[in-house]
PDB file of C-alpha atoms and ligand atoms in Angstrom:
ATOM      1  CA  UNK A   1      -4.228 -78.206  27.570  1.00  0.00           C
ATOM      2  CA  UNK A   2      -5.147 -81.481  29.215  1.00  0.00           C
ATOM      3  CA  UNK A   3      -8.790 -82.533  29.141  1.00  0.00           C
ATOM      4  CA  UNK A   4      -8.958 -83.536  32.784  1.00  0.00           C
ATOM      5  CA  UNK A   5      -7.433 -80.323  34.126  1.00  0.00           C
ATOM      6  CA  UNK A   6      -9.559 -77.510  35.517  1.00  0.00           C
ATOM      7  CA  UNK A   7      -8.857 -74.071  34.068  1.00  0.00           C
ATOM      8  CA  UNK A   8      -9.602 -70.844  35.892  1.00  0.00           C
ATOM      9  CA  UNK A   9      -9.569 -67.754  33.681  1.00  0.00           C
ATOM     10  CA  UNK A  10      -8.686 -64.711  35.751  1.00  0.00           C
ATOM     11  CA  UNK A  11      -8.561 -61.006  35.042  1.00  0.00           C
ATOM     12  CA  UNK A  12      -4.978 -59.730  34.701  1.00  0.00           C
ATOM     13  CA  UNK A  13      -3.390 -56.299  34.652  1.00  0.00           C
ATOM     14  CA  UNK A  14      -0.745 -54.906  32.319  1.00  0.00           C
ATOM     15  CA  UNK A  15       1.527 -57.170  34.349  1.00  0.00           C
ATOM     16  CA  UNK A  16       0.141 -60.639  33.615  1.00  0.00           C
ATOM     17  CA  UNK A  17       1.015 -61.726  37.148  1.00  0.00           C
ATOM     18  CA  UNK A  18      -1.195 -59.056  38.695  1.00  0.00           C
ATOM     19  CA  UNK A  19      -4.498 -60.831  39.303  1.00  0.00           C
ATOM     20  CA  UNK A  20      -6.651 -58.306  41.083  1.00  0.00           C
ATOM     21  CA  UNK A  21     -10.294 -59.151  40.418  1.00  0.00           C
ATOM     22  CA  UNK A  22     -12.307 -59.548  43.648  1.00  0.00           C
ATOM     23  CA  UNK A  23     -14.541 -62.162  42.068  1.00  0.00           C
ATOM     24  CA  UNK A  24     -11.582 -64.161  40.777  1.00  0.00           C
ATOM     25  CA  UNK A  25     -10.071 -64.048  44.270  1.00  0.00           C
ATOM     26  CA  UNK A  26     -13.226 -65.579  45.694  1.00  0.00           C
ATOM     27  CA  UNK A  27     -12.627 -68.589  43.475  1.00  0.00           C
ATOM     28  CA  UNK A  28      -8.879 -68.737  44.033  1.00  0.00           C
ATOM     29  CA  UNK A  29      -9.626 -69.099  47.753  1.00  0.00           C
ATOM     30  CA  UNK A  30     -12.462 -71.553  47.100  1.00  0.00           C
ATOM     31  CA  UNK A  31     -10.164 -73.809  45.064  1.00  0.00           C
ATOM     32  CA  UNK A  32      -7.511 -73.696  47.779  1.00  0.00           C
ATOM     33  CA  UNK A  33     -10.154 -74.446  50.415  1.00  0.00           C
ATOM     34  CA  UNK A  34     -11.257 -77.504  48.466  1.00  0.00           C
ATOM     35  CA  UNK A  35      -7.640 -78.511  47.768  1.00  0.00           C
ATOM     36  CA  UNK A  36      -8.486 -78.617  44.075  1.00  0.00           C
ATOM     37  CA  UNK A  37      -5.690 -77.592  41.713  1.00  0.00           C
ATOM     38  CA  UNK A  38      -6.490 -75.560  38.619  1.00  0.00           C
ATOM     39  CA  UNK A  39      -4.463 -74.112  35.803  1.00  0.00           C
ATOM     40  CA  UNK A  40      -4.694 -70.326  36.160  1.00  0.00           C
ATOM     41  CA  UNK A  41      -5.032 -68.464  32.873  1.00  0.00           C
ATOM     42  CA  UNK A  42      -4.577 -64.685  32.801  1.00  0.00           C
ATOM     43  CA  UNK A  43      -7.014 -62.769  30.637  1.00  0.00           C
ATOM     44  CA  UNK A  44      -6.919 -59.033  30.122  1.00  0.00           C
ATOM     45  CA  UNK A  45     -10.026 -56.947  29.371  1.00  0.00           C
ATOM     46  CA  UNK A  46      -8.884 -56.809  25.752  1.00  0.00           C
ATOM     47  CA  UNK A  47      -8.415 -60.576  25.514  1.00  0.00           C
ATOM     48  CA  UNK A  48     -11.994 -61.710  25.937  1.00  0.00           C
ATOM     49  CA  UNK A  49     -11.559 -63.975  22.910  1.00  0.00           C
ATOM     50  CA  UNK A  50      -9.863 -66.354  25.380  1.00  0.00           C
ATOM     51  CA  UNK A  51     -13.218 -66.861  27.123  1.00  0.00           C
ATOM     52  CA  UNK A  52     -15.460 -66.738  24.050  1.00  0.00           C
ATOM     53  CA  UNK A  53     -16.189 -70.449  24.653  1.00  0.00           C
ATOM     54  CA  UNK A  54     -18.113 -69.337  27.779  1.00  0.00           C
ATOM     55  CA  UNK A  55     -20.591 -67.286  25.733  1.00  0.00           C
ATOM     56  CA  UNK A  56     -20.128 -64.118  27.846  1.00  0.00           C
ATOM     57  CA  UNK A  57     -17.448 -61.609  28.738  1.00  0.00           C
ATOM     58  CA  UNK A  58     -16.975 -61.613  32.520  1.00  0.00           C
ATOM     59  CA  UNK A  59     -14.331 -63.230  34.656  1.00  0.00           C
ATOM     60  CA  UNK A  60     -13.851 -65.566  36.411  1.00  0.00           C
ATOM     61  CA  UNK A  61     -14.697 -68.458  34.101  1.00  0.00           C
ATOM     62  CA  UNK A  62     -14.059 -72.055  35.068  1.00  0.00           C
ATOM     63  CA  UNK A  63     -13.501 -74.635  32.339  1.00  0.00           C
ATOM     64  CA  UNK A  64     -13.966 -78.246  33.269  1.00  0.00           C
ATOM     65  CA  UNK A  65     -13.661 -80.404  30.164  1.00  0.00           C
ATOM     66  CA  UNK A  66     -16.395 -79.274  27.823  1.00  0.00           C
ATOM     67  CA  UNK A  67     -18.197 -77.363  30.559  1.00  0.00           C
ATOM     68  CA  UNK A  68     -17.815 -73.628  31.071  1.00  0.00           C
ATOM     69  CA  UNK A  69     -19.079 -72.183  34.327  1.00  0.00           C
ATOM     70  CA  UNK A  70     -19.532 -68.426  34.615  1.00  0.00           C
ATOM     71  CA  UNK A  71     -20.075 -66.205  37.631  1.00  0.00           C
ATOM     72  CA  UNK A  72     -18.089 -66.658  40.815  1.00  0.00           C
ATOM     73  CA  UNK A  73     -21.053 -67.769  42.882  1.00  0.00           C
ATOM     74  CA  UNK A  74     -22.096 -70.359  40.312  1.00  0.00           C
ATOM     75  CA  UNK A  75     -18.501 -71.562  40.135  1.00  0.00           C
ATOM     76  CA  UNK A  76     -18.370 -71.961  43.925  1.00  0.00           C
ATOM     77  CA  UNK A  77     -21.566 -73.995  43.886  1.00  0.00           C
ATOM     78  CA  UNK A  78     -20.255 -76.086  41.008  1.00  0.00           C
ATOM     79  CA  UNK A  79     -17.021 -76.826  42.890  1.00  0.00           C
ATOM     80  CA  UNK A  80     -18.996 -77.742  45.982  1.00  0.00           C
ATOM     81  CA  UNK A  81     -20.997 -80.368  44.069  1.00  0.00           C
ATOM     82  CA  UNK A  82     -18.272 -81.591  41.766  1.00  0.00           C
ATOM     83  CA  UNK A  83     -15.846 -82.088  44.661  1.00  0.00           C
ATOM     84  CA  UNK A  84     -18.375 -83.081  47.298  1.00  0.00           C
ATOM     85  CA  UNK A  85     -15.818 -85.248  49.108  1.00  0.00           C
ATOM     86  CA  UNK A  86     -13.507 -82.264  49.701  1.00  0.00           C
ATOM     87  CA  UNK A  87     -13.814 -79.676  52.505  1.00  0.00           C
ATOM     88  CA  UNK A  88     -17.166 -77.952  52.159  1.00  0.00           C
ATOM     89  CA  UNK A  89     -17.405 -74.291  51.232  1.00  0.00           C
ATOM     90  CA  UNK A  90     -20.857 -73.965  52.727  1.00  0.00           C
ATOM     91  CA  UNK A  91     -20.877 -76.370  55.665  1.00  0.00           C
ATOM     92  CA  UNK A  92     -20.470 -73.667  58.266  1.00  0.00           C
ATOM     93  CA  UNK A  93     -22.943 -70.852  57.748  1.00  0.00           C
ATOM     94  CA  UNK A  94     -24.913 -72.551  54.990  1.00  0.00           C
ATOM     95  CA  UNK A  95     -25.283 -71.771  51.331  1.00  0.00           C
ATOM     96  CA  UNK A  96     -28.228 -69.302  51.453  1.00  0.00           C
ATOM     97  CA  UNK A  97     -26.406 -67.162  54.014  1.00  0.00           C
ATOM     98  CA  UNK A  98     -23.236 -67.256  51.931  1.00  0.00           C
ATOM     99  CA  UNK A  99     -25.374 -65.943  49.070  1.00  0.00           C
ATOM    100  CA  UNK A 100     -26.465 -63.043  51.260  1.00  0.00           C
ATOM    101  CA  UNK A 101     -22.867 -62.250  52.214  1.00  0.00           C
ATOM    102  CA  UNK A 102     -21.828 -62.420  48.561  1.00  0.00           C
ATOM    103  CA  UNK A 103     -24.625 -60.038  47.622  1.00  0.00           C
ATOM    104  CA  UNK A 104     -23.588 -57.656  50.416  1.00  0.00           C
ATOM    105  CA  UNK A 105     -19.949 -57.829  49.295  1.00  0.00           C
ATOM    106  CA  UNK A 106     -20.828 -57.197  45.643  1.00  0.00           C
ATOM    107  CA  UNK A 107     -23.430 -54.481  46.184  1.00  0.00           C
ATOM    108  CA  UNK A 108     -22.183 -52.673  49.286  1.00  0.00           C
ATOM    109  CA  UNK A 109     -18.468 -53.306  49.771  1.00  0.00           C
ATOM    110  CA  UNK A 110     -17.508 -53.305  46.079  1.00  0.00           C
ATOM    111  CA  UNK A 111     -18.960 -49.864  45.214  1.00  0.00           C
ATOM    112  CA  UNK A 112     -17.707 -48.457  48.504  1.00  0.00           C
ATOM    113  CA  UNK A 113     -14.132 -49.646  47.852  1.00  0.00           C
ATOM    114  CA  UNK A 114     -14.408 -48.505  44.219  1.00  0.00           C
ATOM    115  CA  UNK A 115     -14.766 -44.929  45.422  1.00  0.00           C
ATOM    116  CA  UNK A 116     -11.336 -45.292  47.008  1.00  0.00           C
ATOM    117  CA  UNK A 117      -9.329 -47.365  44.527  1.00  0.00           C
ATOM    118  CA  UNK A 118     -10.910 -47.032  41.080  1.00  0.00           C
ATOM    119  CA  UNK A 119      -8.160 -44.805  39.717  1.00  0.00           C
ATOM    120  CA  UNK A 120      -5.507 -47.130  41.167  1.00  0.00           C
ATOM    121  CA  UNK A 121      -7.087 -50.076  39.329  1.00  0.00           C
ATOM    122  CA  UNK A 122      -6.998 -48.039  36.116  1.00  0.00           C
ATOM    123  CA  UNK A 123      -3.281 -47.411  36.638  1.00  0.00           C
ATOM    124  CA  UNK A 124      -2.618 -51.160  36.760  1.00  0.00           C
ATOM    125  CA  UNK A 125      -3.892 -51.600  33.223  1.00  0.00           C
ATOM    126  CA  UNK A 126      -2.098 -51.123  29.942  1.00  0.00           C
ATOM    127  CA  UNK A 127      -3.163 -48.618  27.317  1.00  0.00           C
ATOM    128  CA  UNK A 128      -5.842 -50.696  25.587  1.00  0.00           C
ATOM    129  CA  UNK A 129      -7.380 -52.140  28.743  1.00  0.00           C
ATOM    130  CA  UNK A 130      -7.119 -48.740  30.418  1.00  0.00           C
ATOM    131  CA  UNK A 131      -9.154 -47.085  27.679  1.00  0.00           C
ATOM    132  CA  UNK A 132     -11.774 -49.837  27.909  1.00  0.00           C
ATOM    133  CA  UNK A 133     -11.875 -49.608  31.697  1.00  0.00           C
ATOM    134  CA  UNK A 134     -12.228 -45.835  31.674  1.00  0.00           C
ATOM    135  CA  UNK A 135     -15.043 -45.893  29.117  1.00  0.00           C
ATOM    136  CA  UNK A 136     -17.037 -48.688  30.779  1.00  0.00           C
ATOM    137  CA  UNK A 137     -16.559 -47.529  34.376  1.00  0.00           C
ATOM    138  CA  UNK A 138     -17.216 -43.864  33.608  1.00  0.00           C
ATOM    139  CA  UNK A 139     -20.454 -44.960  31.978  1.00  0.00           C
ATOM    140  CA  UNK A 140     -21.308 -47.078  35.026  1.00  0.00           C
ATOM    141  CA  UNK A 141     -20.553 -44.305  37.536  1.00  0.00           C
ATOM    142  CA  UNK A 142     -21.797 -41.490  35.326  1.00  0.00           C
ATOM    143  CA  UNK A 143     -18.648 -39.409  35.897  1.00  0.00           C
ATOM    144  CA  UNK A 144     -14.881 -39.365  35.200  1.00  0.00           C
ATOM    145  CA  UNK A 145     -12.796 -41.814  37.251  1.00  0.00           C
ATOM    146  CA  UNK A 146     -11.034 -38.869  38.860  1.00  0.00           C
ATOM    147  CA  UNK A 147     -14.350 -37.587  40.210  1.00  0.00           C
ATOM    148  CA  UNK A 148     -15.347 -41.010  41.544  1.00  0.00           C
ATOM    149  CA  UNK A 149     -12.308 -40.957  43.846  1.00  0.00           C
ATOM    150  CA  UNK A 150     -12.106 -37.234  44.460  1.00  0.00           C
ATOM    151  CA  UNK A 151     -13.194 -37.442  48.110  1.00  0.00           C
ATOM    152  CA  UNK A 152     -11.059 -40.362  49.250  1.00  0.00           C
ATOM    153  CA  UNK A 153     -11.012 -39.384  52.956  1.00  0.00           C
ATOM    154  CA  UNK A 154     -14.805 -39.127  52.932  1.00  0.00           C
ATOM    155  CA  UNK A 155     -15.139 -42.451  51.092  1.00  0.00           C
ATOM    156  CA  UNK A 156     -12.756 -44.146  53.525  1.00  0.00           C
ATOM    157  CA  UNK A 157     -14.864 -42.869  56.358  1.00  0.00           C
ATOM    158  CA  UNK A 158     -18.020 -44.274  54.776  1.00  0.00           C
ATOM    159  CA  UNK A 159     -16.277 -47.594  54.073  1.00  0.00           C
ATOM    160  CA  UNK A 160     -15.187 -47.915  57.702  1.00  0.00           C
ATOM    161  CA  UNK A 161     -18.740 -47.250  58.876  1.00  0.00           C
ATOM    162  CA  UNK A 162     -19.992 -49.857  56.398  1.00  0.00           C
ATOM    163  CA  UNK A 163     -17.810 -52.572  57.891  1.00  0.00           C
ATOM    164  CA  UNK A 164     -18.815 -51.910  61.521  1.00  0.00           C
ATOM    165  CA  UNK A 165     -21.134 -54.987  61.596  1.00  0.00           C
ATOM    166  CA  UNK A 166     -18.300 -57.117  60.247  1.00  0.00           C
ATOM    167  CA  UNK A 167     -15.973 -55.767  62.935  1.00  0.00           C
ATOM    168  CA  UNK A 168     -18.511 -56.660  65.635  1.00  0.00           C
ATOM    169  CA  UNK A 169     -19.128 -60.112  64.171  1.00  0.00           C
ATOM    170  CA  UNK A 170     -15.413 -60.870  64.077  1.00  0.00           C
ATOM    171  CA  UNK A 171     -15.094 -59.838  67.727  1.00  0.00           C
ATOM    172  CA  UNK A 172     -17.294 -62.812  68.550  1.00  0.00           C
ATOM    173  CA  UNK A 173     -15.976 -65.454  66.167  1.00  0.00           C
ATOM    174  CA  UNK A 174     -12.775 -65.786  64.159  1.00  0.00           C
ATOM    175  CA  UNK A 175     -14.435 -66.069  60.742  1.00  0.00           C
ATOM    176  CA  UNK A 176     -17.618 -64.944  59.030  1.00  0.00           C
ATOM    177  CA  UNK A 177     -18.578 -68.624  58.831  1.00  0.00           C
ATOM    178  CA  UNK A 178     -17.761 -69.315  62.484  1.00  0.00           C
ATOM    179  CA  UNK A 179     -14.779 -71.249  63.782  1.00  0.00           C
ATOM    180  CA  UNK A 180     -13.347 -71.988  60.340  1.00  0.00           C
ATOM    181  CA  UNK A 181     -13.477 -70.014  57.078  1.00  0.00           C
ATOM    182  CA  UNK A 182     -15.917 -70.796  54.304  1.00  0.00           C
ATOM    183  CA  UNK A 183     -17.087 -69.292  51.050  1.00  0.00           C
ATOM    184  CA  UNK A 184     -18.782 -66.317  52.745  1.00  0.00           C
ATOM    185  CA  UNK A 185     -15.366 -65.344  54.126  1.00  0.00           C
ATOM    186  CA  UNK A 186     -13.856 -65.499  50.649  1.00  0.00           C
ATOM    187  CA  UNK A 187     -16.656 -63.322  49.219  1.00  0.00           C
ATOM    188  CA  UNK A 188     -15.632 -60.527  51.594  1.00  0.00           C
ATOM    189  CA  UNK A 189     -11.920 -61.269  51.455  1.00  0.00           C
ATOM    190  CA  UNK A 190     -11.956 -61.007  47.635  1.00  0.00           C
ATOM    191  CA  UNK A 191     -12.872 -57.346  48.029  1.00  0.00           C
ATOM    192  CA  UNK A 192      -9.877 -56.745  50.278  1.00  0.00           C
ATOM    193  CA  UNK A 193      -7.612 -58.571  47.814  1.00  0.00           C
ATOM    194  CA  UNK A 194      -8.852 -56.296  45.036  1.00  0.00           C
ATOM    195  CA  UNK A 195      -7.627 -53.300  47.050  1.00  0.00           C
ATOM    196  CA  UNK A 196      -4.426 -54.996  48.213  1.00  0.00           C
ATOM    197  CA  UNK A 197      -3.373 -55.923  44.666  1.00  0.00           C
ATOM    198  CA  UNK A 198      -4.045 -52.548  43.087  1.00  0.00           C
ATOM    199  CA  UNK A 199      -3.761 -49.798  45.679  1.00  0.00           C
ATOM    200  CA  UNK A 200      -1.728 -48.502  48.581  1.00  0.00           C
ATOM    201  CA  UNK A 201      -4.838 -47.160  50.306  1.00  0.00           C
ATOM    202  CA  UNK A 202      -5.175 -48.326  53.916  1.00  0.00           C
ATOM    203  CA  UNK A 203      -8.791 -49.409  54.029  1.00  0.00           C
ATOM    204  CA  UNK A 204      -8.678 -50.340  57.695  1.00  0.00           C
ATOM    205  CA  UNK A 205      -7.371 -48.422  60.656  1.00  0.00           C
ATOM    206  CA  UNK A 206      -8.862 -49.287  64.035  1.00  0.00           C
ATOM    207  CA  UNK A 207     -10.882 -52.283  62.842  1.00  0.00           C
ATOM    208  CA  UNK A 208      -8.617 -54.701  64.675  1.00  0.00           C
ATOM    209  CA  UNK A 209     -10.852 -57.745  64.352  1.00  0.00           C
ATOM    210  CA  UNK A 210     -11.174 -57.366  60.605  1.00  0.00           C
ATOM    211  CA  UNK A 211      -7.425 -56.829  60.345  1.00  0.00           C
ATOM    212  CA  UNK A 212      -6.769 -60.044  62.302  1.00  0.00           C
ATOM    213  CA  UNK A 213      -9.279 -61.937  60.115  1.00  0.00           C
ATOM    214  CA  UNK A 214      -7.721 -60.521  56.930  1.00  0.00           C
ATOM    215  CA  UNK A 215      -4.223 -61.454  58.114  1.00  0.00           C
ATOM    216  CA  UNK A 216      -5.268 -65.002  58.835  1.00  0.00           C
ATOM    217  CA  UNK A 217      -6.809 -65.414  55.376  1.00  0.00           C
ATOM    218  CA  UNK A 218      -3.677 -63.925  53.822  1.00  0.00           C
ATOM    219  CA  UNK A 219      -1.770 -66.697  55.590  1.00  0.00           C
ATOM    220  CA  UNK A 220      -4.264 -69.479  54.811  1.00  0.00           C
ATOM    221  CA  UNK A 221      -3.354 -72.217  52.341  1.00  0.00           C
ATOM    222  CA  UNK A 222       0.381 -71.664  52.740  1.00  0.00           C
ATOM    223  CA  UNK A 223       0.037 -67.942  52.220  1.00  0.00           C
ATOM    224  CA  UNK A 224      -1.475 -68.259  48.736  1.00  0.00           C
ATOM    225  CA  UNK A 225      -3.032 -64.785  48.927  1.00  0.00           C
ATOM    226  CA  UNK A 226      -0.159 -63.099  50.756  1.00  0.00           C
ATOM    227  CA  UNK A 227       2.352 -64.257  48.153  1.00  0.00           C
ATOM    228  CA  UNK A 228       0.261 -63.109  45.175  1.00  0.00           C
ATOM    229  CA  UNK A 229       1.906 -60.227  43.310  1.00  0.00           C
ATOM    230  CA  UNK A 230       0.701 -56.756  44.186  1.00  0.00           C
ATOM    231  CA  UNK A 231       1.159 -53.502  42.337  1.00  0.00           C
ATOM    232  CA  UNK A 232       4.796 -52.448  42.474  1.00  0.00           C
TER     233      UNK A 232
HETATM  234  N1  GSH B   1     -21.161 -61.491  39.165  1.00  0.00           N
HETATM  235  C1  GSH B   1     -19.932 -61.798  38.490  1.00  0.00           C
HETATM  236  C2  GSH B   1     -19.163 -60.515  38.262  1.00  0.00           C
HETATM  237  C3  GSH B   1     -17.898 -60.751  37.470  1.00  0.00           C
HETATM  238  C4  GSH B   1     -17.239 -59.454  37.074  1.00  0.00           C
HETATM  239  O1  GSH B   1     -17.831 -58.344  37.121  1.00  0.00           O
HETATM  240  N2  GSH B   1     -15.984 -59.586  36.652  1.00  0.00           N
HETATM  241  C5  GSH B   1     -15.245 -58.438  36.165  1.00  0.00           C
HETATM  242  C6  GSH B   1     -13.837 -58.444  36.712  1.00  0.00           C
HETATM  243  S1  GSH B   1     -13.822 -58.074  38.429  1.00  0.00           S
HETATM  244  C7  GSH B   1     -15.116 -58.563  34.661  1.00  0.00           C
HETATM  245  O2  GSH B   1     -14.791 -59.622  34.167  1.00  0.00           O
HETATM  246  N3  GSH B   1     -15.386 -57.502  33.930  1.00  0.00           N
HETATM  247  C8  GSH B   1     -15.283 -57.538  32.526  1.00  0.00           C
HETATM  248  C9  GSH B   1     -15.644 -56.231  31.907  1.00  0.00           C
HETATM  249  O3  GSH B   1     -15.897 -55.274  32.632  1.00  0.00           O
HETATM  250  O4  GSH B   1     -15.610 -56.186  30.673  1.00  0.00           O
HETATM  251  C10 GSH B   1     -19.123 -62.795  39.335  1.00  0.00           C
HETATM  252  O5  GSH B   1     -19.341 -62.853  40.551  1.00  0.00           O
HETATM  253  O6  GSH B   1     -18.296 -63.534  38.780  1.00  0.00           O
END
């Protein structure tokens, strides 16, 4: 490890190359946006000792020299300040509105997508991580994983209703942030990457503006997201 390198610790599946965490994807896109390279370190649920230096157990974690930054939103703000001369994550749209979009993505989109893909995520994990995931997520949802996803058609329907405002917004402008993408776009896009990497579920059907937006972010930064491994 070199002292002046940045290290991004990302959640990984049984296949180390499968990096599926929505919050880690937010930061992958943020780093690419800022043209800041980082060494990407895979970390499974059962390998939290790798991030013990951060004093907590959630990913992503950014390590910059002696500093550990936790929480995707805090990491984005850190990158914005630390690399102030690079393309801004918050210039279009503004930081407080990006915070709102992040909150909406985490508290509305994430649970809505979970009801569609949670079992698929479980299937991407090895035995040890799978057992941990089942125990923690069943506690969180108050029911077996199988029951969380038992009405997938109904959950897909609800998800598609949930994204109607996004569909309308993207009919009027190419990105959530306006003419060019910014961190608020990556907050939403991270949720779609979570599904793309772990599941074959088709989240979108007739939401053509969201599909166009998602395609263009898949292609952004030389196709960094499109070329990321997905579940085989
Ligand atoms: N608010 C945090 C959430 C991070 C988070 O929940 N990360 C998940 C992976 S998607 C995690 O590391 N979970 C660890 C665990 O459940 O033990 C952020 O935005 O970074």
